[in-house]
Amino acid sequence: MELLYQQHEISKAAQWLLQQAGSRKVLAFFAPMGAGKTTLSAALLHLLGSTDHAGSPTFSIINEYALPNGETLYHMDWYRLRDEEEAIAAGVEDALYSGHRCLVEWPEKAPGLLPPDTLSVRIEPVNEESRRLVVLAEQ
């Protein structure tokens, strides 16, 4: 399944992506640098009702957000991780298997840690304003 959208339609893209995710809690974003992983993550966070500012967790590895329904959303950026061992030491497994929503940027750094029901999302830049979202239910 795929969706073509422009940057100003990010809320629509986030809504479509949540529909595609269904009951899946972990979304893994595969995309080149600057493709809009953090922007889409922020749109998802706001769509889920958070008023927090979603920044990139590049240095913290994991940002945690409380949602109005009492759930937690974990936003992870694995770009700086060397391998799965370092990811485990950073606590990503605890978040991934917590039962809460997780948005993972740069999942290719530790793909073996992703749960089997992870929704893989490719963000493909088409041009400066347009992106293509491609979702795959299985790794």
mmCIF file of N, CA and C in Angstrom:
data_model
loop_
_atom_site.group_PDB
_atom_site.id
_atom_site.type_symbol
_atom_site.label_atom_id
_atom_site.label_comp_id
_atom_site.label_asym_id
_atom_site.label_seq_id
_atom_site.Cartn_x
_atom_site.Cartn_y
_atom_site.Cartn_z
ATOM 1 N N MET A 1 0.846 -1.170 0.000
ATOM 2 C CA MET A 1 0.000 0.000 0.000
ATOM 3 C C MET A 1 0.891 1.232 0.000
ATOM 4 N N GLU A 2 0.447 2.256 -0.691
ATOM 5 C CA GLU A 2 1.247 3.470 -0.714
ATOM 6 C C GLU A 2 0.368 4.698 -0.830
ATOM 7 N N LEU A 3 0.950 5.813 -0.439
ATOM 8 C CA LEU A 3 0.270 7.105 -0.485
ATOM 9 C C LEU A 3 1.275 8.148 -0.937
ATOM 10 N N LEU A 4 0.880 8.948 -1.907
ATOM 11 C CA LEU A 4 1.681 10.089 -2.338
ATOM 12 C C LEU A 4 1.096 11.325 -1.671
ATOM 13 N N TYR A 5 1.930 12.124 -1.014
ATOM 14 C CA TYR A 5 1.445 13.323 -0.339
ATOM 15 C C TYR A 5 2.465 14.446 -0.462
ATOM 16 N N GLN A 6 1.972 15.665 -0.261
ATOM 17 C CA GLN A 6 2.848 16.828 -0.227
ATOM 18 C C GLN A 6 3.048 17.244 1.222
ATOM 19 N N GLN A 7 4.126 17.972 1.477
ATOM 20 C CA GLN A 7 4.493 18.341 2.856
ATOM 21 C C GLN A 7 3.334 19.002 3.606
ATOM 22 N N HIS A 8 2.556 19.845 2.930
ATOM 23 C CA HIS A 8 1.451 20.523 3.625
ATOM 24 C C HIS A 8 0.294 19.567 3.941
ATOM 25 N N GLU A 9 0.356 18.335 3.436
ATOM 26 C CA GLU A 9 -0.674 17.326 3.702
ATOM 27 C C GLU A 9 -0.202 16.299 4.738
ATOM 28 N N ILE A 10 0.771 16.669 5.560
ATOM 29 C CA ILE A 10 1.373 15.736 6.506
ATOM 30 C C ILE A 10 0.346 15.153 7.492
ATOM 31 N N SER A 11 -0.633 15.946 7.895
ATOM 32 C CA SER A 11 -1.665 15.440 8.812
ATOM 33 C C SER A 11 -2.492 14.348 8.149
ATOM 34 N N LYS A 12 -2.817 14.544 6.890
ATOM 35 C CA LYS A 12 -3.563 13.535 6.134
ATOM 36 C C LYS A 12 -2.733 12.257 5.993
ATOM 37 N N ALA A 13 -1.451 12.410 5.735
ATOM 38 C CA ALA A 13 -0.561 11.255 5.608
ATOM 39 C C ALA A 13 -0.469 10.503 6.935
ATOM 40 N N ALA A 14 -0.384 11.242 8.052
ATOM 41 C CA ALA A 14 -0.314 10.610 9.373
ATOM 42 C C ALA A 14 -1.599 9.837 9.664
ATOM 43 N N GLN A 15 -2.728 10.407 9.315
ATOM 44 C CA GLN A 15 -4.004 9.732 9.543
ATOM 45 C C GLN A 15 -4.080 8.449 8.710
ATOM 46 N N TRP A 16 -3.676 8.517 7.450
ATOM 47 C CA TRP A 16 -3.665 7.347 6.582
ATOM 48 C C TRP A 16 -2.750 6.264 7.171
ATOM 49 N N LEU A 17 -1.586 6.681 7.660
ATOM 50 C CA LEU A 17 -0.626 5.735 8.209
ATOM 51 C C LEU A 17 -1.171 5.037 9.452
ATOM 52 N N LEU A 18 -1.845 5.775 10.321
ATOM 53 C CA LEU A 18 -2.456 5.155 11.508
ATOM 54 C C LEU A 18 -3.518 4.132 11.110
ATOM 55 N N GLN A 19 -4.270 4.426 10.059
ATOM 56 C CA GLN A 19 -5.264 3.466 9.569
ATOM 57 C C GLN A 19 -4.575 2.198 9.074
ATOM 58 N N GLN A 20 -3.459 2.358 8.373
ATOM 59 C CA GLN A 20 -2.722 1.208 7.860
ATOM 60 C C GLN A 20 -2.132 0.386 9.010
ATOM 61 N N ALA A 21 -1.725 1.062 10.059
ATOM 62 C CA ALA A 21 -1.109 0.375 11.199
ATOM 63 C C ALA A 21 -2.115 -0.512 11.930
ATOM 64 N N GLY A 22 -3.355 -0.091 11.976
ATOM 65 C CA GLY A 22 -4.364 -0.870 12.691
ATOM 66 C C GLY A 22 -3.959 -1.070 14.138
ATOM 67 N N SER A 23 -3.865 -2.318 14.578
ATOM 68 C CA SER A 23 -3.519 -2.591 15.972
ATOM 69 C C SER A 23 -2.010 -2.712 16.197
ATOM 70 N N ARG A 24 -1.231 -2.590 15.140
ATOM 71 C CA ARG A 24 0.231 -2.674 15.298
ATOM 72 C C ARG A 24 0.721 -1.481 16.107
ATOM 73 N N LYS A 25 1.610 -1.749 17.037
ATOM 74 C CA LYS A 25 2.115 -0.700 17.924
ATOM 75 C C LYS A 25 3.460 -0.132 17.484
ATOM 76 N N VAL A 26 4.232 -0.892 16.704
ATOM 77 C CA VAL A 26 5.581 -0.456 16.324
ATOM 78 C C VAL A 26 5.608 -0.120 14.837
ATOM 79 N N LEU A 27 6.015 1.111 14.542
ATOM 80 C CA LEU A 27 6.188 1.566 13.171
ATOM 81 C C LEU A 27 7.665 1.876 12.964
ATOM 82 N N ALA A 28 8.248 1.287 11.941
ATOM 83 C CA ALA A 28 9.664 1.466 11.640
ATOM 84 C C ALA A 28 9.799 2.269 10.353
ATOM 85 N N PHE A 29 10.474 3.418 10.440
ATOM 86 C CA PHE A 29 10.599 4.330 9.308
ATOM 87 C C PHE A 29 11.944 4.177 8.608
ATOM 88 N N PHE A 30 11.907 3.682 7.389
ATOM 89 C CA PHE A 30 13.089 3.539 6.551
ATOM 90 C C PHE A 30 13.081 4.685 5.548
ATOM 91 N N ALA A 31 14.114 5.514 5.583
ATOM 92 C CA ALA A 31 14.159 6.665 4.674
ATOM 93 C C ALA A 31 15.538 7.293 4.723
ATOM 94 N N PRO A 32 15.915 7.969 3.650
ATOM 95 C CA PRO A 32 17.200 8.662 3.670
ATOM 96 C C PRO A 32 17.147 9.889 4.589
ATOM 97 N N MET A 33 18.315 10.390 4.919
ATOM 98 C CA MET A 33 18.429 11.609 5.730
ATOM 99 C C MET A 33 17.622 12.730 5.075
ATOM 100 N N GLY A 34 16.830 13.423 5.883
ATOM 101 C CA GLY A 34 16.078 14.574 5.392
ATOM 102 C C GLY A 34 14.778 14.252 4.672
ATOM 103 N N ALA A 35 14.362 12.983 4.687
ATOM 104 C CA ALA A 35 13.148 12.590 3.966
ATOM 105 C C ALA A 35 11.868 12.949 4.713
ATOM 106 N N GLY A 36 11.974 13.193 6.027
ATOM 107 C CA GLY A 36 10.797 13.589 6.784
ATOM 108 C C GLY A 36 10.354 12.607 7.853
ATOM 109 N N LYS A 37 11.263 11.779 8.339
ATOM 110 C CA LYS A 37 10.911 10.804 9.385
ATOM 111 C C LYS A 37 10.429 11.502 10.649
ATOM 112 N N THR A 38 11.182 12.481 11.126
ATOM 113 C CA THR A 38 10.813 13.179 12.360
ATOM 114 C C THR A 38 9.562 14.027 12.157
ATOM 115 N N THR A 39 9.415 14.623 10.990
ATOM 116 C CA THR A 39 8.217 15.426 10.694
ATOM 117 C C THR A 39 6.977 14.544 10.723
ATOM 118 N N LEU A 40 7.061 13.367 10.125
ATOM 119 C CA LEU A 40 5.920 12.453 10.141
ATOM 120 C C LEU A 40 5.661 11.935 11.557
ATOM 121 N N SER A 41 6.710 11.656 12.306
ATOM 122 C CA SER A 41 6.551 11.221 13.694
ATOM 123 C C SER A 41 5.841 12.288 14.524
ATOM 124 N N ALA A 42 6.212 13.548 14.324
ATOM 125 C CA ALA A 42 5.565 14.654 15.042
ATOM 126 C C ALA A 42 4.093 14.758 14.668
ATOM 127 N N ALA A 43 3.775 14.564 13.394
ATOM 128 C CA ALA A 43 2.377 14.605 12.956
ATOM 129 C C ALA A 43 1.578 13.468 13.585
ATOM 130 N N LEU A 44 2.173 12.292 13.686
ATOM 131 C CA LEU A 44 1.500 11.164 14.337
ATOM 132 C C LEU A 44 1.260 11.448 15.815
ATOM 133 N N LEU A 45 2.261 12.000 16.479
ATOM 134 C CA LEU A 45 2.140 12.331 17.899
ATOM 135 C C LEU A 45 0.991 13.308 18.131
ATOM 136 N N HIS A 46 0.901 14.323 17.303
ATOM 137 C CA HIS A 46 -0.173 15.305 17.462
ATOM 138 C C HIS A 46 -1.536 14.720 17.105
ATOM 139 N N LEU A 47 -1.571 13.858 16.098
ATOM 140 C CA LEU A 47 -2.823 13.200 15.730
ATOM 141 C C LEU A 47 -3.339 12.330 16.883
ATOM 142 N N LEU A 48 -2.427 11.769 17.648
ATOM 143 C CA LEU A 48 -2.812 10.946 18.803
ATOM 144 C C LEU A 48 -3.169 11.789 20.026
ATOM 145 N N GLY A 49 -3.120 13.120 19.884
ATOM 146 C CA GLY A 49 -3.609 14.002 20.927
ATOM 147 C C GLY A 49 -2.577 14.674 21.800
ATOM 148 N N SER A 50 -1.303 14.433 21.564
ATOM 149 C CA SER A 50 -0.281 15.069 22.391
ATOM 150 C C SER A 50 -0.088 16.529 21.984
ATOM 151 N N THR A 51 0.158 17.368 22.960
ATOM 152 C CA THR A 51 0.482 18.770 22.685
ATOM 153 C C THR A 51 1.980 19.021 22.850
ATOM 154 N N ASP A 52 2.731 17.967 23.135
ATOM 155 C CA ASP A 52 4.182 18.084 23.283
ATOM 156 C C ASP A 52 4.838 18.396 21.945
ATOM 157 N N HIS A 53 5.961 19.059 22.005
ATOM 158 C CA HIS A 53 6.770 19.295 20.812
ATOM 159 C C HIS A 53 7.608 18.042 20.574
ATOM 160 N N ALA A 54 7.463 17.451 19.412
ATOM 161 C CA ALA A 54 8.221 16.239 19.092
ATOM 162 C C ALA A 54 9.512 16.624 18.389
ATOM 163 N N GLY A 55 10.592 16.504 19.102
ATOM 164 C CA GLY A 55 11.896 16.766 18.512
ATOM 165 C C GLY A 55 12.569 15.460 18.152
ATOM 166 N N SER A 56 13.659 15.555 17.450
ATOM 167 C CA SER A 56 14.394 14.358 17.075
ATOM 168 C C SER A 56 15.130 13.792 18.283
ATOM 169 N N PRO A 57 14.977 12.493 18.538
ATOM 170 C CA PRO A 57 15.691 11.866 19.650
ATOM 171 C C PRO A 57 17.084 11.364 19.250
ATOM 172 N N THR A 58 17.726 12.056 18.321
ATOM 173 C CA THR A 58 19.019 11.616 17.807
ATOM 174 C C THR A 58 20.036 11.389 18.915
ATOM 175 N N PHE A 59 20.110 12.292 19.882
ATOM 176 C CA PHE A 59 21.119 12.159 20.934
ATOM 177 C C PHE A 59 20.609 11.383 22.138
ATOM 178 N N SER A 60 19.330 11.494 22.441
ATOM 179 C CA SER A 60 18.773 10.780 23.596
ATOM 180 C C SER A 60 18.405 9.336 23.241
ATOM 181 N N ILE A 61 18.330 8.996 21.995
ATOM 182 C CA ILE A 61 17.929 7.701 21.451
ATOM 183 C C ILE A 61 16.422 7.474 21.591
ATOM 184 N N ILE A 62 15.861 7.735 22.773
ATOM 185 C CA ILE A 62 14.429 7.522 22.999
ATOM 186 C C ILE A 62 13.817 8.755 23.658
ATOM 187 N N ASN A 63 12.749 9.274 23.041
ATOM 188 C CA ASN A 63 11.923 10.300 23.680
ATOM 189 C C ASN A 63 10.611 9.631 24.063
ATOM 190 N N GLU A 64 10.105 9.981 25.216
ATOM 191 C CA GLU A 64 8.872 9.392 25.735
ATOM 192 C C GLU A 64 7.822 10.484 25.851
ATOM 193 N N TYR A 65 6.623 10.209 25.333
ATOM 194 C CA TYR A 65 5.534 11.181 25.372
ATOM 195 C C TYR A 65 4.304 10.548 25.996
ATOM 196 N N ALA A 66 3.635 11.282 26.863
ATOM 197 C CA ALA A 66 2.377 10.828 27.446
ATOM 198 C C ALA A 66 1.249 11.253 26.514
ATOM 199 N N LEU A 67 0.340 10.330 26.238
ATOM 200 C CA LEU A 67 -0.819 10.630 25.407
ATOM 201 C C LEU A 67 -2.026 10.871 26.307
ATOM 202 N N PRO A 68 -3.010 11.636 25.836
ATOM 203 C CA PRO A 68 -4.169 11.975 26.673
ATOM 204 C C PRO A 68 -4.947 10.763 27.185
ATOM 205 N N ASN A 69 -4.874 9.633 26.478
ATOM 206 C CA ASN A 69 -5.610 8.441 26.909
ATOM 207 C C ASN A 69 -4.853 7.646 27.969
ATOM 208 N N GLY A 70 -3.733 8.194 28.453
ATOM 209 C CA GLY A 70 -2.958 7.529 29.489
ATOM 210 C C GLY A 70 -1.867 6.626 28.954
ATOM 211 N N GLU A 71 -1.833 6.423 27.649
ATOM 212 C CA GLU A 71 -0.784 5.591 27.051
ATOM 213 C C GLU A 71 0.497 6.399 26.870
ATOM 214 N N THR A 72 1.538 5.690 26.522
ATOM 215 C CA THR A 72 2.844 6.299 26.266
ATOM 216 C C THR A 72 3.206 6.055 24.810
ATOM 217 N N LEU A 73 3.873 7.012 24.211
ATOM 218 C CA LEU A 73 4.429 6.839 22.871
ATOM 219 C C LEU A 73 5.933 7.006 22.982
ATOM 220 N N TYR A 74 6.674 6.044 22.440
ATOM 221 C CA TYR A 74 8.126 6.121 22.407
ATOM 222 C C TYR A 74 8.567 6.471 20.993
ATOM 223 N N HIS A 75 9.348 7.518 20.889
ATOM 224 C CA HIS A 75 9.902 7.942 19.600
ATOM 225 C C HIS A 75 11.402 7.691 19.679
ATOM 226 N N MET A 76 11.884 6.795 18.813
ATOM 227 C CA MET A 76 13.286 6.397 18.872
ATOM 228 C C MET A 76 14.021 6.762 17.583
ATOM 229 N N ASP A 77 15.269 7.127 17.748
ATOM 230 C CA ASP A 77 16.148 7.401 16.613
ATOM 231 C C ASP A 77 17.415 6.582 16.826
ATOM 232 N N TRP A 78 17.602 5.568 15.996
ATOM 233 C CA TRP A 78 18.727 4.648 16.158
ATOM 234 C C TRP A 78 19.933 5.033 15.306
ATOM 235 N N TYR A 79 19.920 6.221 14.730
ATOM 236 C CA TYR A 79 20.987 6.630 13.811
ATOM 237 C C TYR A 79 22.377 6.511 14.420
ATOM 238 N N ARG A 80 22.524 6.889 15.675
ATOM 239 C CA ARG A 80 23.836 6.902 16.326
ATOM 240 C C ARG A 80 24.240 5.562 16.942
ATOM 241 N N LEU A 81 23.352 4.591 16.901
ATOM 242 C CA LEU A 81 23.675 3.282 17.467
ATOM 243 C C LEU A 81 24.613 2.507 16.538
ATOM 244 N N ARG A 82 25.559 1.808 17.138
ATOM 245 C CA ARG A 82 26.497 1.005 16.347
ATOM 246 C C ARG A 82 25.928 -0.351 15.971
ATOM 247 N N ASP A 83 25.172 -0.959 16.902
ATOM 248 C CA ASP A 83 24.690 -2.319 16.666
ATOM 249 C C ASP A 83 23.564 -2.649 17.649
ATOM 250 N N GLU A 84 23.066 -3.873 17.555
ATOM 251 C CA GLU A 84 21.958 -4.293 18.416
ATOM 252 C C GLU A 84 22.338 -4.306 19.887
ATOM 253 N N GLU A 85 23.564 -4.661 20.182
ATOM 254 C CA GLU A 85 24.021 -4.686 21.576
ATOM 255 C C GLU A 85 23.915 -3.288 22.205
ATOM 256 N N GLU A 86 24.341 -2.294 21.478
ATOM 257 C CA GLU A 86 24.243 -0.917 21.980
ATOM 258 C C GLU A 86 22.778 -0.492 22.106
ATOM 259 N N ALA A 87 21.936 -0.942 21.188
ATOM 260 C CA ALA A 87 20.509 -0.622 21.248
ATOM 261 C C ALA A 87 19.875 -1.228 22.505
ATOM 262 N N ILE A 88 20.238 -2.461 22.805
ATOM 263 C CA ILE A 88 19.715 -3.121 24.009
ATOM 264 C C ILE A 88 20.163 -2.360 25.258
ATOM 265 N N ALA A 89 21.428 -1.954 25.279
ATOM 266 C CA ALA A 89 21.954 -1.194 26.423
ATOM 267 C C ALA A 89 21.230 0.138 26.581
ATOM 268 N N ALA A 90 20.755 0.706 25.481
ATOM 269 C CA ALA A 90 20.037 1.990 25.530
ATOM 270 C C ALA A 90 18.584 1.816 25.967
ATOM 271 N N GLY A 91 18.113 0.569 26.075
ATOM 272 C CA GLY A 91 16.757 0.321 26.559
ATOM 273 C C GLY A 91 15.691 0.216 25.482
ATOM 274 N N VAL A 92 16.091 0.076 24.228
ATOM 275 C CA VAL A 92 15.079 0.068 23.178
ATOM 276 C C VAL A 92 14.176 -1.173 23.249
ATOM 277 N N GLU A 93 14.699 -2.299 23.684
ATOM 278 C CA GLU A 93 13.858 -3.502 23.792
ATOM 279 C C GLU A 93 12.719 -3.305 24.781
ATOM 280 N N ASP A 94 13.023 -2.649 25.888
ATOM 281 C CA ASP A 94 11.976 -2.382 26.885
ATOM 282 C C ASP A 94 10.836 -1.586 26.266
ATOM 283 N N ALA A 95 11.176 -0.578 25.479
ATOM 284 C CA ALA A 95 10.156 0.242 24.830
ATOM 285 C C ALA A 95 9.411 -0.556 23.761
ATOM 286 N N LEU A 96 10.151 -1.278 22.912
ATOM 287 C CA LEU A 96 9.544 -2.026 21.809
ATOM 288 C C LEU A 96 8.537 -3.069 22.282
ATOM 289 N N TYR A 97 8.800 -3.679 23.422
ATOM 290 C CA TYR A 97 7.945 -4.759 23.916
ATOM 291 C C TYR A 97 7.083 -4.322 25.106
ATOM 292 N N SER A 98 6.915 -3.015 25.261
ATOM 293 C CA SER A 98 6.127 -2.473 26.370
ATOM 294 C C SER A 98 4.626 -2.537 26.121
ATOM 295 N N GLY A 99 4.231 -2.743 24.873
ATOM 296 C CA GLY A 99 2.809 -2.700 24.539
ATOM 297 C C GLY A 99 2.349 -1.311 24.163
ATOM 298 N N HIS A 100 3.246 -0.337 24.258
ATOM 299 C CA HIS A 100 2.916 1.037 23.876
ATOM 300 C C HIS A 100 3.354 1.300 22.439
ATOM 301 N N ARG A 101 2.837 2.375 21.865
ATOM 302 C CA ARG A 101 3.230 2.748 20.504
ATOM 303 C C ARG A 101 4.702 3.144 20.477
ATOM 304 N N CYS A 102 5.376 2.720 19.410
ATOM 305 C CA CYS A 102 6.781 3.067 19.193
ATOM 306 C C CYS A 102 6.972 3.496 17.748
ATOM 307 N N LEU A 103 7.622 4.616 17.570
ATOM 308 C CA LEU A 103 7.995 5.100 16.251
ATOM 309 C C LEU A 103 9.507 5.029 16.184
ATOM 310 N N VAL A 104 10.041 4.264 15.226
ATOM 311 C CA VAL A 104 11.473 4.001 15.170
ATOM 312 C C VAL A 104 12.068 4.566 13.879
ATOM 313 N N GLU A 105 12.984 5.506 14.034
ATOM 314 C CA GLU A 105 13.733 6.026 12.899
ATOM 315 C C GLU A 105 15.060 5.270 12.798
ATOM 316 N N TRP A 106 15.520 5.006 11.609
ATOM 317 C CA TRP A 106 16.760 4.279 11.332
ATOM 318 C C TRP A 106 16.736 2.857 11.904
ATOM 319 N N PRO A 107 15.648 2.104 11.695
ATOM 320 C CA PRO A 107 15.555 0.750 12.243
ATOM 321 C C PRO A 107 16.583 -0.215 11.655
ATOM 322 N N GLU A 108 17.159 0.129 10.527
ATOM 323 C CA GLU A 108 18.154 -0.750 9.915
ATOM 324 C C GLU A 108 19.417 -0.888 10.756
ATOM 325 N N LYS A 109 19.572 -0.045 11.780
ATOM 326 C CA LYS A 109 20.725 -0.145 12.676
ATOM 327 C C LYS A 109 20.638 -1.348 13.617
ATOM 328 N N ALA A 110 19.417 -1.828 13.892
ATOM 329 C CA ALA A 110 19.233 -2.982 14.787
ATOM 330 C C ALA A 110 17.952 -3.720 14.392
ATOM 331 N N PRO A 111 17.868 -4.195 13.154
ATOM 332 C CA PRO A 111 16.616 -4.784 12.663
ATOM 333 C C PRO A 111 16.169 -6.027 13.414
ATOM 334 N N GLY A 112 17.092 -6.766 13.990
ATOM 335 C CA GLY A 112 16.744 -7.977 14.713
ATOM 336 C C GLY A 112 15.962 -7.736 15.983
ATOM 337 N N LEU A 113 15.900 -6.499 16.446
ATOM 338 C CA LEU A 113 15.172 -6.181 17.676
ATOM 339 C C LEU A 113 13.698 -5.858 17.431
ATOM 340 N N LEU A 114 13.334 -5.605 16.194
ATOM 341 C CA LEU A 114 11.950 -5.223 15.896
ATOM 342 C C LEU A 114 11.006 -6.409 16.097
ATOM 343 N N PRO A 115 9.857 -6.180 16.742
ATOM 344 C CA PRO A 115 8.869 -7.254 16.906
ATOM 345 C C PRO A 115 8.371 -7.745 15.546
ATOM 346 N N PRO A 116 7.897 -8.997 15.487
ATOM 347 C CA PRO A 116 7.443 -9.564 14.214
ATOM 348 C C PRO A 116 6.284 -8.805 13.561
ATOM 349 N N ASP A 117 5.450 -8.138 14.354
ATOM 350 C CA ASP A 117 4.292 -7.440 13.786
ATOM 351 C C ASP A 117 4.565 -5.956 13.514
ATOM 352 N N THR A 118 5.826 -5.592 13.404
ATOM 353 C CA THR A 118 6.199 -4.213 13.104
ATOM 354 C C THR A 118 5.678 -3.811 11.726
ATOM 355 N N LEU A 119 5.160 -2.608 11.626
ATOM 356 C CA LEU A 119 4.762 -2.054 10.332
ATOM 357 C C LEU A 119 5.961 -1.299 9.770
ATOM 358 N N SER A 120 6.493 -1.788 8.668
ATOM 359 C CA SER A 120 7.616 -1.126 8.013
ATOM 360 C C SER A 120 7.087 -0.046 7.082
ATOM 361 N N VAL A 121 7.653 1.146 7.211
ATOM 362 C CA VAL A 121 7.204 2.291 6.436
ATOM 363 C C VAL A 121 8.405 2.881 5.705
ATOM 364 N N ARG A 122 8.333 2.919 4.393
ATOM 365 C CA ARG A 122 9.364 3.593 3.607
ATOM 366 C C ARG A 122 8.856 4.969 3.243
ATOM 367 N N ILE A 123 9.694 5.962 3.468
ATOM 368 C CA ILE A 123 9.386 7.326 3.037
ATOM 369 C C ILE A 123 10.331 7.624 1.881
ATOM 370 N N GLU A 124 9.764 7.847 0.712
ATOM 371 C CA GLU A 124 10.557 8.094 -0.484
ATOM 372 C C GLU A 124 10.352 9.525 -0.959
ATOM 373 N N PRO A 125 11.407 10.340 -0.939
ATOM 374 C CA PRO A 125 11.275 11.688 -1.498
ATOM 375 C C PRO A 125 11.027 11.609 -3.010
ATOM 376 N N VAL A 126 10.015 12.316 -3.469
ATOM 377 C CA VAL A 126 9.708 12.379 -4.896
ATOM 378 C C VAL A 126 10.325 13.654 -5.468
ATOM 379 N N ASN A 127 10.128 14.755 -4.734
ATOM 380 C CA ASN A 127 10.743 16.047 -5.043
ATOM 381 C C ASN A 127 10.756 16.861 -3.752
ATOM 382 N N GLU A 128 11.043 18.144 -3.829
ATOM 383 C CA GLU A 128 11.142 18.977 -2.617
ATOM 384 C C GLU A 128 9.877 18.941 -1.759
ATOM 385 N N GLU A 129 8.719 18.878 -2.386
ATOM 386 C CA GLU A 129 7.447 18.976 -1.662
ATOM 387 C C GLU A 129 6.703 17.653 -1.500
ATOM 388 N N SER A 130 7.027 16.670 -2.303
ATOM 389 C CA SER A 130 6.242 15.427 -2.306
ATOM 390 C C SER A 130 7.018 14.252 -1.739
ATOM 391 N N ARG A 131 6.264 13.364 -1.076
ATOM 392 C CA ARG A 131 6.811 12.132 -0.526
ATOM 393 C C ARG A 131 5.859 10.985 -0.864
ATOM 394 N N ARG A 132 6.421 9.796 -0.932
ATOM 395 C CA ARG A 132 5.625 8.597 -1.117
ATOM 396 C C ARG A 132 5.817 7.741 0.137
ATOM 397 N N LEU A 133 4.714 7.352 0.750
ATOM 398 C CA LEU A 133 4.743 6.419 1.869
ATOM 399 C C LEU A 133 4.415 5.036 1.319
ATOM 400 N N VAL A 134 5.248 4.077 1.632
ATOM 401 C CA VAL A 134 5.004 2.703 1.242
ATOM 402 C C VAL A 134 5.029 1.881 2.525
ATOM 403 N N VAL A 135 3.945 1.165 2.797
ATOM 404 C CA VAL A 135 3.859 0.374 4.026
ATOM 405 C C VAL A 135 3.867 -1.114 3.709
ATOM 406 N N LEU A 136 4.610 -1.829 4.538
ATOM 407 C CA LEU A 136 4.723 -3.279 4.435
ATOM 408 C C LEU A 136 4.475 -3.850 5.820
ATOM 409 N N ALA A 137 3.559 -4.778 5.931
ATOM 410 C CA ALA A 137 3.190 -5.325 7.239
ATOM 411 C C ALA A 137 4.302 -6.191 7.829
ATOM 412 N N GLU A 138 5.070 -6.827 7.004
ATOM 413 C CA GLU A 138 6.125 -7.698 7.525
ATOM 414 C C GLU A 138 7.483 -7.219 7.070
ATOM 415 N N GLN A 139 8.501 -7.537 7.865
ATOM 416 C CA GLN A 139 9.867 -7.113 7.582
ATOM 417 C C GLN A 139 10.331 -7.648 6.251
#
